[in-house]
Tab-separated table of C-alpha atoms in Angstrom:
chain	number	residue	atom	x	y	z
M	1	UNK	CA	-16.790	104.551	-49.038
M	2	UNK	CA	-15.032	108.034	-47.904
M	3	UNK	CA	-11.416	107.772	-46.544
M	4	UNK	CA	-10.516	108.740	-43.117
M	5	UNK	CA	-9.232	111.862	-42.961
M	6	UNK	CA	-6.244	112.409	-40.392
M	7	UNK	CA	-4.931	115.816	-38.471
M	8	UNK	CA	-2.500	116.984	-38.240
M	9	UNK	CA	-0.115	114.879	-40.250
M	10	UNK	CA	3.113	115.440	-38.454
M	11	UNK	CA	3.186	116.962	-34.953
M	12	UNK	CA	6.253	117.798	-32.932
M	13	UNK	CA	6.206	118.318	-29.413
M	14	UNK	CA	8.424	118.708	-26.304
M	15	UNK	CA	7.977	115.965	-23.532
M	16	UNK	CA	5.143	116.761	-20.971
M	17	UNK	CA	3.017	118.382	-23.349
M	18	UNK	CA	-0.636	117.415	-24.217
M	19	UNK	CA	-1.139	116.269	-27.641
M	20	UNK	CA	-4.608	115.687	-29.670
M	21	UNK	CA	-4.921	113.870	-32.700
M	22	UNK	CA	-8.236	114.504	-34.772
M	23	UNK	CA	-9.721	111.848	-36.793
M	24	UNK	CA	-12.743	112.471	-39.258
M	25	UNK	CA	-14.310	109.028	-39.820
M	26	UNK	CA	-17.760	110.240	-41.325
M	27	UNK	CA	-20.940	110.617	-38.958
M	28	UNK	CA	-22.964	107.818	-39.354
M	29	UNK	CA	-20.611	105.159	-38.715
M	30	UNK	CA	-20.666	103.044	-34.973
M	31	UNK	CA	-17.134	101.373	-34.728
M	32	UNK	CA	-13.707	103.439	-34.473
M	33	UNK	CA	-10.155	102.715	-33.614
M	34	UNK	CA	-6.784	104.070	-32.877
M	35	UNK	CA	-3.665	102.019	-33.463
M	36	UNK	CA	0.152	102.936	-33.229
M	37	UNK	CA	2.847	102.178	-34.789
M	38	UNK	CA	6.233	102.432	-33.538
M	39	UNK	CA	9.450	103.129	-36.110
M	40	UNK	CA	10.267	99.685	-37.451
M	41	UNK	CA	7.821	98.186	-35.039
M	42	UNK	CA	4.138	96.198	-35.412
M	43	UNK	CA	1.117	98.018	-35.553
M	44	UNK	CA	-0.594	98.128	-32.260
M	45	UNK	CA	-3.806	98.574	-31.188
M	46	UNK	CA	-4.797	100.918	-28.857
M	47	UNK	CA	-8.576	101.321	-28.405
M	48	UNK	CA	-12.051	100.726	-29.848
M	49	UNK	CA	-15.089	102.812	-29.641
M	50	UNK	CA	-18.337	101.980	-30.294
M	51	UNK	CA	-21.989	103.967	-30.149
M	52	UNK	CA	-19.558	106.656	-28.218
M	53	UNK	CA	-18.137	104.450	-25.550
M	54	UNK	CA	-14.582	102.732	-25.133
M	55	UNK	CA	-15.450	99.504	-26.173
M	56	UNK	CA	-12.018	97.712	-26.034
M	57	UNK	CA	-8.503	98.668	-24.871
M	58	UNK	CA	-5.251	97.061	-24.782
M	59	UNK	CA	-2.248	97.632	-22.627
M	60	UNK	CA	-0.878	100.453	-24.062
M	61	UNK	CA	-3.828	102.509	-23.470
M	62	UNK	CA	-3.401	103.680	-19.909
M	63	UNK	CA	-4.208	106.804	-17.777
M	64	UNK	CA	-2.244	108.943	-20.102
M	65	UNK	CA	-4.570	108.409	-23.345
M	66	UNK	CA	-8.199	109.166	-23.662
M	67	UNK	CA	-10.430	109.092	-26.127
M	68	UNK	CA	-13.997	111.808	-27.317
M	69	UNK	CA	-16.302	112.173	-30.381
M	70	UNK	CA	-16.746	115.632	-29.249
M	71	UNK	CA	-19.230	116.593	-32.092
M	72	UNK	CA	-20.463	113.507	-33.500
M	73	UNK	CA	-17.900	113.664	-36.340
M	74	UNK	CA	-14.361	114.011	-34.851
M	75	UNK	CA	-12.644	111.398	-33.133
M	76	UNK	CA	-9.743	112.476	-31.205
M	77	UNK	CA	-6.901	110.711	-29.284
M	78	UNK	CA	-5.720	112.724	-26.435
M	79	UNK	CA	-2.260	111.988	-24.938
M	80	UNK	CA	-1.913	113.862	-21.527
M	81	UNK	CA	1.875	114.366	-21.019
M	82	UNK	CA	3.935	112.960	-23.857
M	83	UNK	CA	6.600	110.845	-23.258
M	84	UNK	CA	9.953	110.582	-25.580
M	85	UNK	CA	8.023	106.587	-26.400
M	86	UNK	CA	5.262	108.031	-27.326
M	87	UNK	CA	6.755	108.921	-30.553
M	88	UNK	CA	5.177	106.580	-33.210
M	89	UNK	CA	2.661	107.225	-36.255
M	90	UNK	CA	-0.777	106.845	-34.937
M	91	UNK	CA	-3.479	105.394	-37.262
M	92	UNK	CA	-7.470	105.844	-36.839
M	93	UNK	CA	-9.891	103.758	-38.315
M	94	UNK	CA	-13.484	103.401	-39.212
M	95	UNK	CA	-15.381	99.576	-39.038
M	96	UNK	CA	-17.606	99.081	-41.942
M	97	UNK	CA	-21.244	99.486	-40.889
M	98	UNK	CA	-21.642	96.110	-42.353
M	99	UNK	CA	-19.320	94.147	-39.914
M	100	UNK	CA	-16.797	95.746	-37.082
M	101	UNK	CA	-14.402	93.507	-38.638
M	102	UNK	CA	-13.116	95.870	-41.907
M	103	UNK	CA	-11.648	98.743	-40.955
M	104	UNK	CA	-10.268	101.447	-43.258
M	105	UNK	CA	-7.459	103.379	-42.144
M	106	UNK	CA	-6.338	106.791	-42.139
M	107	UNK	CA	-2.803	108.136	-43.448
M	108	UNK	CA	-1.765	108.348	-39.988
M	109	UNK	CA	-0.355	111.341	-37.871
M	110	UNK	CA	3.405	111.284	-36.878
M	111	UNK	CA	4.042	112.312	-33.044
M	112	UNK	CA	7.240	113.148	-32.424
M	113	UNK	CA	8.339	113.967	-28.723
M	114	UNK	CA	11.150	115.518	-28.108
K	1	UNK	CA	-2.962	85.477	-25.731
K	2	UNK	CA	-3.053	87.193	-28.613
K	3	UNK	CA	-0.557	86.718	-30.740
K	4	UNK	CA	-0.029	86.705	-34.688
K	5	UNK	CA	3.667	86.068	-35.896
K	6	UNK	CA	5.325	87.607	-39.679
K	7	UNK	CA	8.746	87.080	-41.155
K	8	UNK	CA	9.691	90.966	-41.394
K	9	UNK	CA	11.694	90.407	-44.712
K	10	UNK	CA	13.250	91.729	-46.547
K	11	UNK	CA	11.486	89.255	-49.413
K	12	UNK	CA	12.711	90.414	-52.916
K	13	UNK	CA	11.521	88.964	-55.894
K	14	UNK	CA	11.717	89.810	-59.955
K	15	UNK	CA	8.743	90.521	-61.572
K	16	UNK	CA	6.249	88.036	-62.653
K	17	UNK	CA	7.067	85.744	-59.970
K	18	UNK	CA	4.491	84.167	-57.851
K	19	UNK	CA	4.731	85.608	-54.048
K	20	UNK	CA	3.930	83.673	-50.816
K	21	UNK	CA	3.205	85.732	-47.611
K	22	UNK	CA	2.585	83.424	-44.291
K	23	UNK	CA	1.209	83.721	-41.279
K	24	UNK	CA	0.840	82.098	-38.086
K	25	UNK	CA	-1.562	82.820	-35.268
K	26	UNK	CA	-1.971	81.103	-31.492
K	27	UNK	CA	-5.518	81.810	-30.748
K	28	UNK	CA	-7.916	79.386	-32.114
K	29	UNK	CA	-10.880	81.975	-31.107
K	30	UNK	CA	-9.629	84.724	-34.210
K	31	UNK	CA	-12.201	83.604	-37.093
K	32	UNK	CA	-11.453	86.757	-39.557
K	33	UNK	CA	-8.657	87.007	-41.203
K	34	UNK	CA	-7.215	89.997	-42.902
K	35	UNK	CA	-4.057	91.149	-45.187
K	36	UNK	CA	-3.400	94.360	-45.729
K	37	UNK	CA	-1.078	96.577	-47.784
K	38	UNK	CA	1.021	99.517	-46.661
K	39	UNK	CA	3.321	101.154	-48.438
K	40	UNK	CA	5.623	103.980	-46.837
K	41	UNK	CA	4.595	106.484	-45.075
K	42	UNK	CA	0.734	105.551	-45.414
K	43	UNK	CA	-2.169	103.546	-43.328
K	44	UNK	CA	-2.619	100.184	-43.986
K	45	UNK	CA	-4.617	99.230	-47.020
K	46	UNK	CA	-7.779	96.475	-46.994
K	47	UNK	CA	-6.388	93.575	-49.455
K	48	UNK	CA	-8.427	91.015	-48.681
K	49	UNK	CA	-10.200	89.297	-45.757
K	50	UNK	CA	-11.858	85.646	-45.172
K	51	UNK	CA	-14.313	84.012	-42.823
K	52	UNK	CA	-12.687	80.966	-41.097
K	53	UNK	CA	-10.324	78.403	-43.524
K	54	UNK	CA	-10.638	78.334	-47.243
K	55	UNK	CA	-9.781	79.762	-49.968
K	56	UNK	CA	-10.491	83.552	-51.272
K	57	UNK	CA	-9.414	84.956	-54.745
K	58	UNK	CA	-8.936	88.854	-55.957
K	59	UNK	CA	-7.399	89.066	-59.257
K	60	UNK	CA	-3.972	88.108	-59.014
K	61	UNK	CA	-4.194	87.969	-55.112
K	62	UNK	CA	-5.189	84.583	-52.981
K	63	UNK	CA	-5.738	84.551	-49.782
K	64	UNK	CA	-5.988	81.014	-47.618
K	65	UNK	CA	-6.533	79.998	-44.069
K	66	UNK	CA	-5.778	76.381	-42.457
K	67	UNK	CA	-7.473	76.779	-39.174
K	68	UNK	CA	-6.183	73.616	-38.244
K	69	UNK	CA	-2.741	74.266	-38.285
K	70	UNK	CA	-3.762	78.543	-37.578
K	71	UNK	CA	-1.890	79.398	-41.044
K	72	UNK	CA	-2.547	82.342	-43.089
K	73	UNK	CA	-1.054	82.838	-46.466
K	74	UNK	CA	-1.780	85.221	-48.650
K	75	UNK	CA	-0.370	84.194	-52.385
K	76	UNK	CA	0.508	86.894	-55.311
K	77	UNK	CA	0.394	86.059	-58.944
K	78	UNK	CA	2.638	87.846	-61.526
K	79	UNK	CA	3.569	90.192	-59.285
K	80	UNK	CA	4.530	93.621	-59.989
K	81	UNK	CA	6.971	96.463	-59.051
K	82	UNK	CA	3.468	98.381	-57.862
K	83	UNK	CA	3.202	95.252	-55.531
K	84	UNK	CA	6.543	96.212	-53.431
K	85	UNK	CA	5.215	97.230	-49.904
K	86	UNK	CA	4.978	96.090	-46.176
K	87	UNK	CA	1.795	93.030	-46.554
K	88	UNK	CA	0.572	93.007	-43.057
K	89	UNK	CA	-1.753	89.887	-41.924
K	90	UNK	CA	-4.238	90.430	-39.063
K	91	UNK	CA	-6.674	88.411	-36.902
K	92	UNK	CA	-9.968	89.623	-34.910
K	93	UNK	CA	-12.258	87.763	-32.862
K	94	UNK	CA	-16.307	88.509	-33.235
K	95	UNK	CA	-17.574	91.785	-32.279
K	96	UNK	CA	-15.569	95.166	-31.808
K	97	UNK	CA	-12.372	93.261	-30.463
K	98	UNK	CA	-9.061	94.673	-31.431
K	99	UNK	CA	-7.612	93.702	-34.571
K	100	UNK	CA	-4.592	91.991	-34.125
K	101	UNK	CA	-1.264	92.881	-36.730
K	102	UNK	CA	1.720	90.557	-37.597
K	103	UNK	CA	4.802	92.630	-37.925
K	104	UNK	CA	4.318	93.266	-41.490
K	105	UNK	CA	6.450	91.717	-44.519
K	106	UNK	CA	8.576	94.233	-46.436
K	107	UNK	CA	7.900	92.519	-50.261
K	108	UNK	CA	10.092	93.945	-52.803
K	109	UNK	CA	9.807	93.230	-56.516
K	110	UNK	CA	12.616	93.976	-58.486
K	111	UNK	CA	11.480	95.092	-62.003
């Protein structure tokens, strides 16, 4: 199946700022994710989304984050006002239309907050 | 709680030696079990994934699961320089639950 397709790869911002990370899973599938992954740290999930609602979030995933499919393609991660921990590579993924359980993963973007 | 627990390495082998990767997990509800592969710099790979315990083979890769004692090992035959990367092992319940990561083992295989 297609990859996931990632933008922007690296991002650098100054703390306070909004961020939004894109994601282009392909249309026609039901189940998406975003996980983070802290320098040196465990990746972490973050949220699930399925049929266009949050369908799942952990701790992490407070007021400051929010999740669209604007279009019916994209699937972005919004981060209100960055914070210096913030910084982390943030991963999307796509379930398998076959089973939620499989996900493929994009390359990841990079925040960095400054 | 959810909770799946990874040596971190460093695990450095030479070449051609058989690799074991282990696991551990607290919640007796997870019933899939993933490894995958990630190698600097990139999202994590699919290896391989099972349905509850038993045994799954992929070419030179074996994955197992001991429900009873909520083990996960993932086993690596002849094992190559191409094989040295982070070998992360994840859980997930049924449905669109979170999947949960172990910290990730840094394998390196010395040529």
């Amino acid at each position: 199946e297609p990859e996931v397709t990632q933008t922007p790869s690296h991002q650098v911002t100054q703390m306070g700022q909004e961020v939004i990370l894109r994601c282009v899973p392909i249309s026609n599938h039901l189940y998406f994710y975003w996980y983070r992954q802290i320098l040196g740290q465990k990746v972490e999930f973050l949220v699930s989304f399925y049929n266009n609602e949050i369908s799942e979030k952990s701790e992490i995933f407070d007021d400051q984050f929010s999740v669209e499919r604007p279009d019916g393609s994209n699937f972005t991660l919004k981060i209100r006002s960055t914070k210096l921990e913030d910084s982390a590579m943030y991963f999307c993924a796509r379930g398998s239309n076959s089973g939620a359980n499989v996900l493929t993963f994009g390359a990841g973007s990079r925040l960095t907050v400054l | 709680q959810k909770e799946v627990e990874q040596d971190p390495g460093p695990l450095s082998v030479p070449e051609g030696a058989i690799v074991s990767l282990n696991c551990t997990y607290s919640n007796s509800a997870f019933q899939y079990f993933m490894w995958y592969r990630q190698y600097s710099r990139k999202g994590p790979e699919l290896l391989m994934y099972t349905y509850s315990s038993g045994n799954k083979e992929d070419g030179r890769f074996t994955a197992q699961v001991d429900k009873s004692s909520k083990y996960i090992s993932l086993f690596i035959r002849d094992s190559q320089p191409s094989d040295s990367a982070t070998y992360l092992c994840g859980t997930i319940g049924g449905g669109a639950d979170g999947l949960t990561f172990g910290k990730g083992t840094h394998l390196i295989i010395q040529p």
